[in-house]
Amino acid sequence: MALSEHFIEISTRVRNWGRWGDDDELGTLNLITPEVVRAASKCIRTGETFPLAVPLEADGIQMGFIPGRDNPTRTMIALNDSLEPNADPDAFHTSDDAVQMGLQAGTHWDGLCHASYGGRVYNGYSDTTVTTEEGATRCGIERVRSLCSRGILLDVARIKGVDILDCPYAITTDDLDEAAAMGGVDVRAGDIVLVRTGRMAIYHDKGGLAYCLGPAGDGSNAGLSMSTAEWFYERDVAAVANDTLAFEVYPSEDVTMAVHMLHLVDMGLTQGQNWDLEKLAKSCADDGTYEFFLSATPEPFLGGLGSPVAPIAIK
């Protein structure tokens, strides 16, 4: 599918190439300064914590829907073994295990190198910087060594008065404005924005396959529209995540996976999928507080195109 005129117009307005230097590989995460982190720490008032990751399990979130992005397969490689032959039963013994999985199988961040178009990844690097042998030699997920800031929950499902947004539904800038107004938050530079569709409730109720396939069985997904890219750009958002598999509305708008291209390639905006926002959303609705400190550093897989993360929201 050729790039539409509409897509090209948005791409031109939001592109951050060179903004943080020609050698930059972090994109909008540069907006999380020490001053931003210090300010974010003031969001901790009660110390209540909210884990936002789904379990990493064989029957987890992917269910083979995206080829190759397999759920974890865990294997025991030692079972109460001793370090010495014929060791006394009271001596040290150990059990150990190993895992094989797609790095984006569960709750995860996409690396900036995850998407490309026109032969380029973020900051204008050639897509040939992603290789079979080394993975991402530029913009790999290991570049993200610390990711914590003020988190903001924009509960779009709640402002629409539903438990789960219809599929497909393209979340608009008006939706984001209304959710921010309901939460009493002004999105500021360096924030991590979490957008709730309510879809994770399907995973809890019916499992990974139902979550992946959607009500029509075709993978349709409520998610962010192309228009919201400018909303995040204008507010200098550092990263954005939501509670869906595709992140953006699917089937896509006029360009396939347009939001991935705008965010990851043009803006250098790190995005996350499969975040479990249900308990956090209930807490926010109960106490009216939609801001929190968010710790969400990905596992630093060298050359990784993305990585699992176990985010914690702290109120």
PDB file of N, CA and C in Angstrom, residues 48-52 151-155 158 194 196 275-287 289-294 312-315:
ATOM      1  N   GLU A  48       1.122   2.783  47.321  1.00  0.00           N
ATOM      2  CA  GLU A  48       0.407   1.639  46.746  1.00  0.00           C
ATOM      3  C   GLU A  48       0.970   1.339  45.361  1.00  0.00           C
ATOM      4  N   THR A  49       1.193   0.047  45.074  1.00  0.00           N
ATOM      5  CA  THR A  49       1.800  -0.352  43.809  1.00  0.00           C
ATOM      6  C   THR A  49       0.825  -1.159  42.946  1.00  0.00           C
ATOM      7  N   PHE A  50       0.980  -1.005  41.644  1.00  0.00           N
ATOM      8  CA  PHE A  50       0.114  -1.675  40.679  1.00  0.00           C
ATOM      9  C   PHE A  50       0.971  -2.314  39.591  1.00  0.00           C
ATOM     10  N   PRO A  51       1.167  -3.644  39.633  1.00  0.00           N
ATOM     11  CA  PRO A  51       1.885  -4.329  38.552  1.00  0.00           C
ATOM     12  C   PRO A  51       1.045  -4.289  37.279  1.00  0.00           C
ATOM     13  N   LEU A  52       1.674  -3.993  36.150  1.00  0.00           N
ATOM     14  CA  LEU A  52       0.945  -3.805  34.900  1.00  0.00           C
ATOM     15  C   LEU A  52       1.284  -4.854  33.842  1.00  0.00           C
ATOM     16  N   GLY A 151       3.703   8.770  35.131  1.00  0.00           N
ATOM     17  CA  GLY A 151       2.752   8.075  34.287  1.00  0.00           C
ATOM     18  C   GLY A 151       1.394   8.742  34.376  1.00  0.00           C
ATOM     19  N   ILE A 152       0.685   8.737  33.268  1.00  0.00           N
ATOM     20  CA  ILE A 152      -0.658   9.305  33.167  1.00  0.00           C
ATOM     21  C   ILE A 152      -1.570   8.236  32.566  1.00  0.00           C
ATOM     22  N   LEU A 153      -2.705   7.966  33.205  1.00  0.00           N
ATOM     23  CA  LEU A 153      -3.686   7.050  32.624  1.00  0.00           C
ATOM     24  C   LEU A 153      -4.778   7.855  31.940  1.00  0.00           C
ATOM     25  N   LEU A 154      -4.958   7.606  30.647  1.00  0.00           N
ATOM     26  CA  LEU A 154      -6.073   8.171  29.900  1.00  0.00           C
ATOM     27  C   LEU A 154      -7.064   7.042  29.634  1.00  0.00           C
ATOM     28  N   ASP A 155      -8.145   7.024  30.396  1.00  0.00           N
ATOM     29  CA  ASP A 155      -9.102   5.913  30.367  1.00  0.00           C
ATOM     30  C   ASP A 155     -10.202   6.227  29.360  1.00  0.00           C
ATOM     31  N   ARG A 158     -13.603   4.470  29.861  1.00  0.00           N
ATOM     32  CA  ARG A 158     -14.450   5.061  30.908  1.00  0.00           C
ATOM     33  C   ARG A 158     -15.162   6.316  30.413  1.00  0.00           C
ATOM     34  N   LEU A 194      -0.434   6.160  29.341  1.00  0.00           N
ATOM     35  CA  LEU A 194      -1.062   4.856  29.203  1.00  0.00           C
ATOM     36  C   LEU A 194      -2.508   5.063  28.777  1.00  0.00           C
ATOM     37  N   ARG A 196      -6.156   3.393  27.997  1.00  0.00           N
ATOM     38  CA  ARG A 196      -6.957   2.187  28.289  1.00  0.00           C
ATOM     39  C   ARG A 196      -8.146   2.066  27.336  1.00  0.00           C
ATOM     40  N   TRP A 275      -0.336  -4.095  28.000  1.00  0.00           N
ATOM     41  CA  TRP A 275      -0.224  -3.653  29.384  1.00  0.00           C
ATOM     42  C   TRP A 275      -1.558  -3.884  30.087  1.00  0.00           C
ATOM     43  N   ASP A 276      -1.503  -4.446  31.275  1.00  0.00           N
ATOM     44  CA  ASP A 276      -2.713  -4.738  32.043  1.00  0.00           C
ATOM     45  C   ASP A 276      -3.053  -3.521  32.912  1.00  0.00           C
ATOM     46  N   LEU A 277      -4.027  -2.767  32.479  1.00  0.00           N
ATOM     47  CA  LEU A 277      -4.370  -1.506  33.136  1.00  0.00           C
ATOM     48  C   LEU A 277      -5.631  -1.599  33.991  1.00  0.00           C
ATOM     49  N   GLU A 278      -6.178  -2.800  34.183  1.00  0.00           N
ATOM     50  CA  GLU A 278      -7.491  -2.918  34.812  1.00  0.00           C
ATOM     51  C   GLU A 278      -7.499  -2.501  36.287  1.00  0.00           C
ATOM     52  N   LYS A 279      -6.592  -3.028  37.101  1.00  0.00           N
ATOM     53  CA  LYS A 279      -6.579  -2.678  38.518  1.00  0.00           C
ATOM     54  C   LYS A 279      -6.184  -1.224  38.728  1.00  0.00           C
ATOM     55  N   LEU A 280      -5.251  -0.757  37.929  1.00  0.00           N
ATOM     56  CA  LEU A 280      -4.857   0.647  38.009  1.00  0.00           C
ATOM     57  C   LEU A 280      -6.032   1.551  37.661  1.00  0.00           C
ATOM     58  N   ALA A 281      -6.779   1.190  36.625  1.00  0.00           N
ATOM     59  CA  ALA A 281      -7.916   2.011  36.208  1.00  0.00           C
ATOM     60  C   ALA A 281      -8.978   2.078  37.294  1.00  0.00           C
ATOM     61  N   LYS A 282      -9.221   0.963  37.976  1.00  0.00           N
ATOM     62  CA  LYS A 282     -10.210   0.974  39.065  1.00  0.00           C
ATOM     63  C   LYS A 282      -9.756   1.882  40.190  1.00  0.00           C
ATOM     64  N   SER A 283      -8.479   1.802  40.528  1.00  0.00           N
ATOM     65  CA  SER A 283      -7.948   2.662  41.581  1.00  0.00           C
ATOM     66  C   SER A 283      -8.075   4.137  41.201  1.00  0.00           C
ATOM     67  N   CYS A 284      -7.740   4.448  39.953  1.00  0.00           N
ATOM     68  CA  CYS A 284      -7.814   5.839  39.500  1.00  0.00           C
ATOM     69  C   CYS A 284      -9.250   6.349  39.554  1.00  0.00           C
ATOM     70  N   ALA A 285     -10.196   5.493  39.161  1.00  0.00           N
ATOM     71  CA  ALA A 285     -11.599   5.895  39.218  1.00  0.00           C
ATOM     72  C   ALA A 285     -12.066   6.077  40.660  1.00  0.00           C
ATOM     73  N   ASP A 286     -11.561   5.227  41.552  1.00  0.00           N
ATOM     74  CA  ASP A 286     -11.989   5.295  42.960  1.00  0.00           C
ATOM     75  C   ASP A 286     -11.464   6.538  43.663  1.00  0.00           C
ATOM     76  N   ASP A 287     -10.193   6.878  43.434  1.00  0.00           N
ATOM     77  CA  ASP A 287      -9.616   8.004  44.181  1.00  0.00           C
ATOM     78  C   ASP A 287      -9.471   9.280  43.352  1.00  0.00           C
ATOM     79  N   THR A 289      -7.347  10.002  41.129  1.00  0.00           N
ATOM     80  CA  THR A 289      -5.957  10.360  40.851  1.00  0.00           C
ATOM     81  C   THR A 289      -5.458   9.555  39.661  1.00  0.00           C
ATOM     82  N   TYR A 290      -5.175  10.233  38.558  1.00  0.00           N
ATOM     83  CA  TYR A 290      -4.795   9.573  37.322  1.00  0.00           C
ATOM     84  C   TYR A 290      -3.327   9.784  36.974  1.00  0.00           C
ATOM     85  N   GLU A 291      -2.523  10.227  37.934  1.00  0.00           N
ATOM     86  CA  GLU A 291      -1.085  10.348  37.752  1.00  0.00           C
ATOM     87  C   GLU A 291      -0.383   9.488  38.784  1.00  0.00           C
ATOM     88  N   PHE A 292       0.827   9.049  38.480  1.00  0.00           N
ATOM     89  CA  PHE A 292       1.555   8.137  39.348  1.00  0.00           C
ATOM     90  C   PHE A 292       2.998   8.103  38.885  1.00  0.00           C
ATOM     91  N   PHE A 293       3.850   7.567  39.719  1.00  0.00           N
ATOM     92  CA  PHE A 293       5.224   7.306  39.304  1.00  0.00           C
ATOM     93  C   PHE A 293       5.235   5.965  38.588  1.00  0.00           C
ATOM     94  N   LEU A 294       5.893   5.909  37.448  1.00  0.00           N
ATOM     95  CA  LEU A 294       5.918   4.681  36.652  1.00  0.00           C
ATOM     96  C   LEU A 294       7.354   4.247  36.414  1.00  0.00           C
ATOM     97  N   ILE A 312       5.653  -1.101  36.914  1.00  0.00           N
ATOM     98  CA  ILE A 312       5.014  -0.880  38.200  1.00  0.00           C
ATOM     99  C   ILE A 312       4.583   0.575  38.284  1.00  0.00           C
ATOM    100  N   ALA A 313       3.291   0.795  38.506  1.00  0.00           N
ATOM    101  CA  ALA A 313       2.778   2.129  38.775  1.00  0.00           C
ATOM    102  C   ALA A 313       2.701   2.299  40.288  1.00  0.00           C
ATOM    103  N   ILE A 314       3.212   3.402  40.793  1.00  0.00           N
ATOM    104  CA  ILE A 314       3.255   3.645  42.238  1.00  0.00           C
ATOM    105  C   ILE A 314       2.507   4.941  42.529  1.00  0.00           C
ATOM    106  N   LYS A 315       1.490   4.849  43.370  1.00  0.00           N
ATOM    107  CA  LYS A 315       0.696   6.025  43.717  1.00  0.00           C
ATOM    108  C   LYS A 315       1.170   6.650  45.019  1.00  0.00           C
TER     109      LYS A 315
END
